[in-house]
PDB file of C-alpha atoms in Angstrom:
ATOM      1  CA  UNK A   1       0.777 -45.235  -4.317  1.00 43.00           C
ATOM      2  CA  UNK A   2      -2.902 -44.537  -3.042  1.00 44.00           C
ATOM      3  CA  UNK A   3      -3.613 -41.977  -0.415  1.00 43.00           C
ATOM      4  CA  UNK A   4      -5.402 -42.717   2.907  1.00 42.00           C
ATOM      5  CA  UNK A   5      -8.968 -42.056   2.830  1.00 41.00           C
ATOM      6  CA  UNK A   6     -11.072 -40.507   5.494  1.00 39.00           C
ATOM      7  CA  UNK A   7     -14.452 -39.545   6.162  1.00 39.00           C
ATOM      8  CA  UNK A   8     -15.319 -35.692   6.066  1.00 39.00           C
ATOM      9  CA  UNK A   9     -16.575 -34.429   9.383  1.00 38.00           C
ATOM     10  CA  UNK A  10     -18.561 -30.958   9.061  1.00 40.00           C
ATOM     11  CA  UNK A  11     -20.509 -31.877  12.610  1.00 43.00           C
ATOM     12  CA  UNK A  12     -21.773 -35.294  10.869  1.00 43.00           C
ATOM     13  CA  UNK A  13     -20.125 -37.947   9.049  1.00 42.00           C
ATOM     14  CA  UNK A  14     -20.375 -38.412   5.290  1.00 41.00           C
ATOM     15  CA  UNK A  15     -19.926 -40.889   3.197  1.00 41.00           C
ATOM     16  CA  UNK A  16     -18.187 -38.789   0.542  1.00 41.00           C
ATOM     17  CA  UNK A  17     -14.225 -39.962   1.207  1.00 40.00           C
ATOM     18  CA  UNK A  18     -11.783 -36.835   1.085  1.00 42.00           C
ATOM     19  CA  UNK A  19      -7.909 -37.871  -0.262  1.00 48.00           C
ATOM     20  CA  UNK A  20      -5.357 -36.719   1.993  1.00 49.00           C
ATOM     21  CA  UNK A  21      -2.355 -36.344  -0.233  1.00 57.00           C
ATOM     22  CA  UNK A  22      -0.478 -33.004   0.808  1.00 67.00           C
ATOM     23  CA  UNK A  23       0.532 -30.974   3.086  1.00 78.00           C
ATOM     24  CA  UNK A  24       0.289 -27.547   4.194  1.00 80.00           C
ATOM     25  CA  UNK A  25       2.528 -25.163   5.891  1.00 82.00           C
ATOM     26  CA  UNK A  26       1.898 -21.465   6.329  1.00 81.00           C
ATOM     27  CA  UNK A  27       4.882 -19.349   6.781  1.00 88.00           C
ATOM     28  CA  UNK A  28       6.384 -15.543   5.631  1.00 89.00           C
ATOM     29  CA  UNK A  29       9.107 -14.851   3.702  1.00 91.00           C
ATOM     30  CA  UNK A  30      11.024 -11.981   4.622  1.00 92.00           C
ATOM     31  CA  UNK A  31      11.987  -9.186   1.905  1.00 91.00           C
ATOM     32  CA  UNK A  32      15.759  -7.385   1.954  1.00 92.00           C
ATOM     33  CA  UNK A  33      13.827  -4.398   3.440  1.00 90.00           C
ATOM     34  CA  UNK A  34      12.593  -6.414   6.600  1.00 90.00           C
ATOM     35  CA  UNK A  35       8.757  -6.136   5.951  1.00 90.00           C
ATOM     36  CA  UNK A  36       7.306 -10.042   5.913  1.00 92.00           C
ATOM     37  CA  UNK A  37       4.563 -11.567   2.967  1.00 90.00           C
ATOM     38  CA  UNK A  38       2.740 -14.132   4.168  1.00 91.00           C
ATOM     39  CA  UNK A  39       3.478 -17.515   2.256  1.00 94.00           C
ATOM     40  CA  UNK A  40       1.307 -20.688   2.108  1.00 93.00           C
ATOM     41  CA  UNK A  41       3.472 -23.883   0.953  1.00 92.00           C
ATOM     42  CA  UNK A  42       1.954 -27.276   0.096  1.00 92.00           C
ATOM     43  CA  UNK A  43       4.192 -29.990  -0.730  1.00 90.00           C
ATOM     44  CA  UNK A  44       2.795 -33.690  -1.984  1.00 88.00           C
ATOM     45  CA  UNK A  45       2.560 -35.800   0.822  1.00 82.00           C
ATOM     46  CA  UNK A  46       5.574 -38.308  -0.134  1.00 77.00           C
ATOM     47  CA  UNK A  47       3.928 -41.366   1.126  1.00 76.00           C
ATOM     48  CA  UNK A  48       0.940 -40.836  -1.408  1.00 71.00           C
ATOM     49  CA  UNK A  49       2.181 -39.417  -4.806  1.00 74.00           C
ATOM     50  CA  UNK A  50       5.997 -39.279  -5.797  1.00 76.00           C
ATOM     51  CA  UNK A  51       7.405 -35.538  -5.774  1.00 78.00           C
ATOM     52  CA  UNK A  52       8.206 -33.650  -9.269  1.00 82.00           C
ATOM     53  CA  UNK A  53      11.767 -32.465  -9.554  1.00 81.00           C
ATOM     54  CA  UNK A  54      12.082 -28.751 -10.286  1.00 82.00           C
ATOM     55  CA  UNK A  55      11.802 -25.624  -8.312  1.00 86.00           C
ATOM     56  CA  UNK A  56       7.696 -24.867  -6.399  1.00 92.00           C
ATOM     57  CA  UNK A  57       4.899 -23.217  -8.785  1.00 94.00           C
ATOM     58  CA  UNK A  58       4.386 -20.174  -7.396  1.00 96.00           C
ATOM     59  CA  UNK A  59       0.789 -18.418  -7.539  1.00 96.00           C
ATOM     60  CA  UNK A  60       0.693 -14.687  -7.081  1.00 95.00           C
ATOM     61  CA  UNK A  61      -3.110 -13.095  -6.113  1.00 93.00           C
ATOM     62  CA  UNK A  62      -4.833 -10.457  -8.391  1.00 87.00           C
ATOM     63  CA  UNK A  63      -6.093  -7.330  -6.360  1.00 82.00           C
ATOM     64  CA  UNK A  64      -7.777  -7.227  -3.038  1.00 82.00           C
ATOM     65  CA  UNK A  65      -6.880 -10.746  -2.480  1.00 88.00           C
ATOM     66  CA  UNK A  66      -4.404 -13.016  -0.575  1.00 91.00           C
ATOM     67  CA  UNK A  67      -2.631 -16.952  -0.915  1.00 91.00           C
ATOM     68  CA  UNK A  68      -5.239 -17.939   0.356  1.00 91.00           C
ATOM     69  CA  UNK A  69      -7.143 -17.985  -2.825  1.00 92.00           C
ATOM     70  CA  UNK A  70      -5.123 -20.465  -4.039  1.00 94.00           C
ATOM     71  CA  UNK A  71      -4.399 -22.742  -1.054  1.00 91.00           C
ATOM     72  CA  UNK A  72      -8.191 -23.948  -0.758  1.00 89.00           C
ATOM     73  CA  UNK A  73      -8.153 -25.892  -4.086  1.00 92.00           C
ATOM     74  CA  UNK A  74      -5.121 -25.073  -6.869  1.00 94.00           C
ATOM     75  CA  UNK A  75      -2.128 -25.864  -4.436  1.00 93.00           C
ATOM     76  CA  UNK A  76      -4.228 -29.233  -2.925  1.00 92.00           C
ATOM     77  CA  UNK A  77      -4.535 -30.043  -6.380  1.00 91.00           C
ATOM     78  CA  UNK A  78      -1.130 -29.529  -8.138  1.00 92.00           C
ATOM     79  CA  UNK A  79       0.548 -31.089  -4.960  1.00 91.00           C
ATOM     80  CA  UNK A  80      -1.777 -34.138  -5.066  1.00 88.00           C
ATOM     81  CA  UNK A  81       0.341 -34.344  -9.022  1.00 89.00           C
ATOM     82  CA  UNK A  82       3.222 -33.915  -7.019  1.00 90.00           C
ATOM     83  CA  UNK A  83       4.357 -30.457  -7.350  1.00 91.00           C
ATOM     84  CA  UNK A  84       5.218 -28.400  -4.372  1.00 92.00           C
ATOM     85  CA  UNK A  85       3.182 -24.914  -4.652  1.00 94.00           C
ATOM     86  CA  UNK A  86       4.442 -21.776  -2.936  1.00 95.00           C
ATOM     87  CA  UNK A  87       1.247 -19.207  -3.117  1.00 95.00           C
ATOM     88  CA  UNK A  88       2.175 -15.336  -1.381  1.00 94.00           C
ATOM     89  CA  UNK A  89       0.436 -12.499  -0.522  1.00 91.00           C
ATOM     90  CA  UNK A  90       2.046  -9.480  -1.386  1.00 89.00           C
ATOM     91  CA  UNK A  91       2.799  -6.665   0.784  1.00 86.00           C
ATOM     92  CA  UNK A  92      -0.102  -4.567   2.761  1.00 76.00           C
ATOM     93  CA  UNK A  93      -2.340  -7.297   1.225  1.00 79.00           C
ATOM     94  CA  UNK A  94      -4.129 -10.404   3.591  1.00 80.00           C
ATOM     95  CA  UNK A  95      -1.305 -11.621   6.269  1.00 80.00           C
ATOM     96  CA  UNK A  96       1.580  -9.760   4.611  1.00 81.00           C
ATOM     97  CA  UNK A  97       2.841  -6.451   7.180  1.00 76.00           C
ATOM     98  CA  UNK A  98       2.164  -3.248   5.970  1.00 78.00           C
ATOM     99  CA  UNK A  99       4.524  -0.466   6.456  1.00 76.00           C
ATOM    100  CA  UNK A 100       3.367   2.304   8.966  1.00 79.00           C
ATOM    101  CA  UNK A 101       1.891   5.133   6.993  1.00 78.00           C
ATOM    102  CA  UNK A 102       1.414   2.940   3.773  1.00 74.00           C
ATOM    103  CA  UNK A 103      -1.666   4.524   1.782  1.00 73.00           C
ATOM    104  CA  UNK A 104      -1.991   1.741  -0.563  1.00 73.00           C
ATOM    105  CA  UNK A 105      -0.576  -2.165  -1.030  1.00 75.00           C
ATOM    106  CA  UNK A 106       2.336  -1.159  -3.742  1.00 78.00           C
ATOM    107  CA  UNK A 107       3.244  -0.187  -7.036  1.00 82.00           C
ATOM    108  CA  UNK A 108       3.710  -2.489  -9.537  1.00 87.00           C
ATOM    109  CA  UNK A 109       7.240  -2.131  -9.497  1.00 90.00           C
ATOM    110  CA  UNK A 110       7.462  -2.737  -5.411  1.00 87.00           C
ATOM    111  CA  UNK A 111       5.237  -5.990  -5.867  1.00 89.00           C
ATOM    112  CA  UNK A 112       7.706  -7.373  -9.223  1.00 93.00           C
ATOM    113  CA  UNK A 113      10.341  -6.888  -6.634  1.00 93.00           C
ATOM    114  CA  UNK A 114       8.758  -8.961  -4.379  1.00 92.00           C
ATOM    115  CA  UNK A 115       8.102 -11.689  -6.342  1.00 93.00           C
ATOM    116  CA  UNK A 116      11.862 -11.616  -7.541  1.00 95.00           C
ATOM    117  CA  UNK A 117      13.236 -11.446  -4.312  1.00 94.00           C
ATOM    118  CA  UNK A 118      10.575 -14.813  -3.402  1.00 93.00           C
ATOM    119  CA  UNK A 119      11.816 -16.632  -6.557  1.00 95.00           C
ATOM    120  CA  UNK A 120      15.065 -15.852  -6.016  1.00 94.00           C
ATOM    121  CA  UNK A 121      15.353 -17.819  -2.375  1.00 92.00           C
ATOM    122  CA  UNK A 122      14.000 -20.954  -4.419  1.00 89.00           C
ATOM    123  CA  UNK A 123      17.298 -21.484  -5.563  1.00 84.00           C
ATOM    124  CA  UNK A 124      18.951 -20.549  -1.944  1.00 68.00           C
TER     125      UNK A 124
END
């Protein structure tokens, strides 16, 4: 299957073609305490690349950064292979809620949680 291509428009037209071949949906995921982490999901676009069975790859952010890190270029890229990608920001951190009176982002133990408790609803 070949993906659609279209010109790239940054206030002029290019003749550099861009693939379109996922797509992107930005969401949260909401933890058993009630506080939300943001969550970027790109899926392959099914009439472009045929979809990988399996559950998402999931990419978790180092410090001081969000999903969006990844959603610019590593989730475009695995989905375009035809892998759904799931990337999160953890909690206090980017578009994730921070708790009233939170001092820092988490503990290493509060963000492992987190990350179980998002691959965990992969199998819901």
């Amino acid at each position: 299957l070949k993906a659609p291509v279209l010109p790239v428009l940054s206030g002029r037209a290019t003749a550099r073609p861009v693939r379109v071949m996922s797509q992107r949906l930005d969401t949260v995921h909401r933890l058993p305490d009630g506080m939300k982490l943001e969550k970027i999901v790109v899926s392959p676009d099914a009439s472009s690349v045929a979809a990988v069975a399996g559950p998402p790859l999931l990419f978790v952010h180092g410090s001081y950064h969000g999903a969006w890190c990844w959603a610019e270029k590593w989730q475009p890229y695995f989905a375009d292979r035809g892998y759904t990608t799931v990337s999160i920001s953890l909690r206090a951190q980017a578009g994730s809620e921070r708790a009233a009176g939170m001092k820092f982002a988490g503990t290493l133990e509060t963000h492992a949680d987190d990350v179980e408790d998002v691959v965990k609803s992969f199998a819901a």
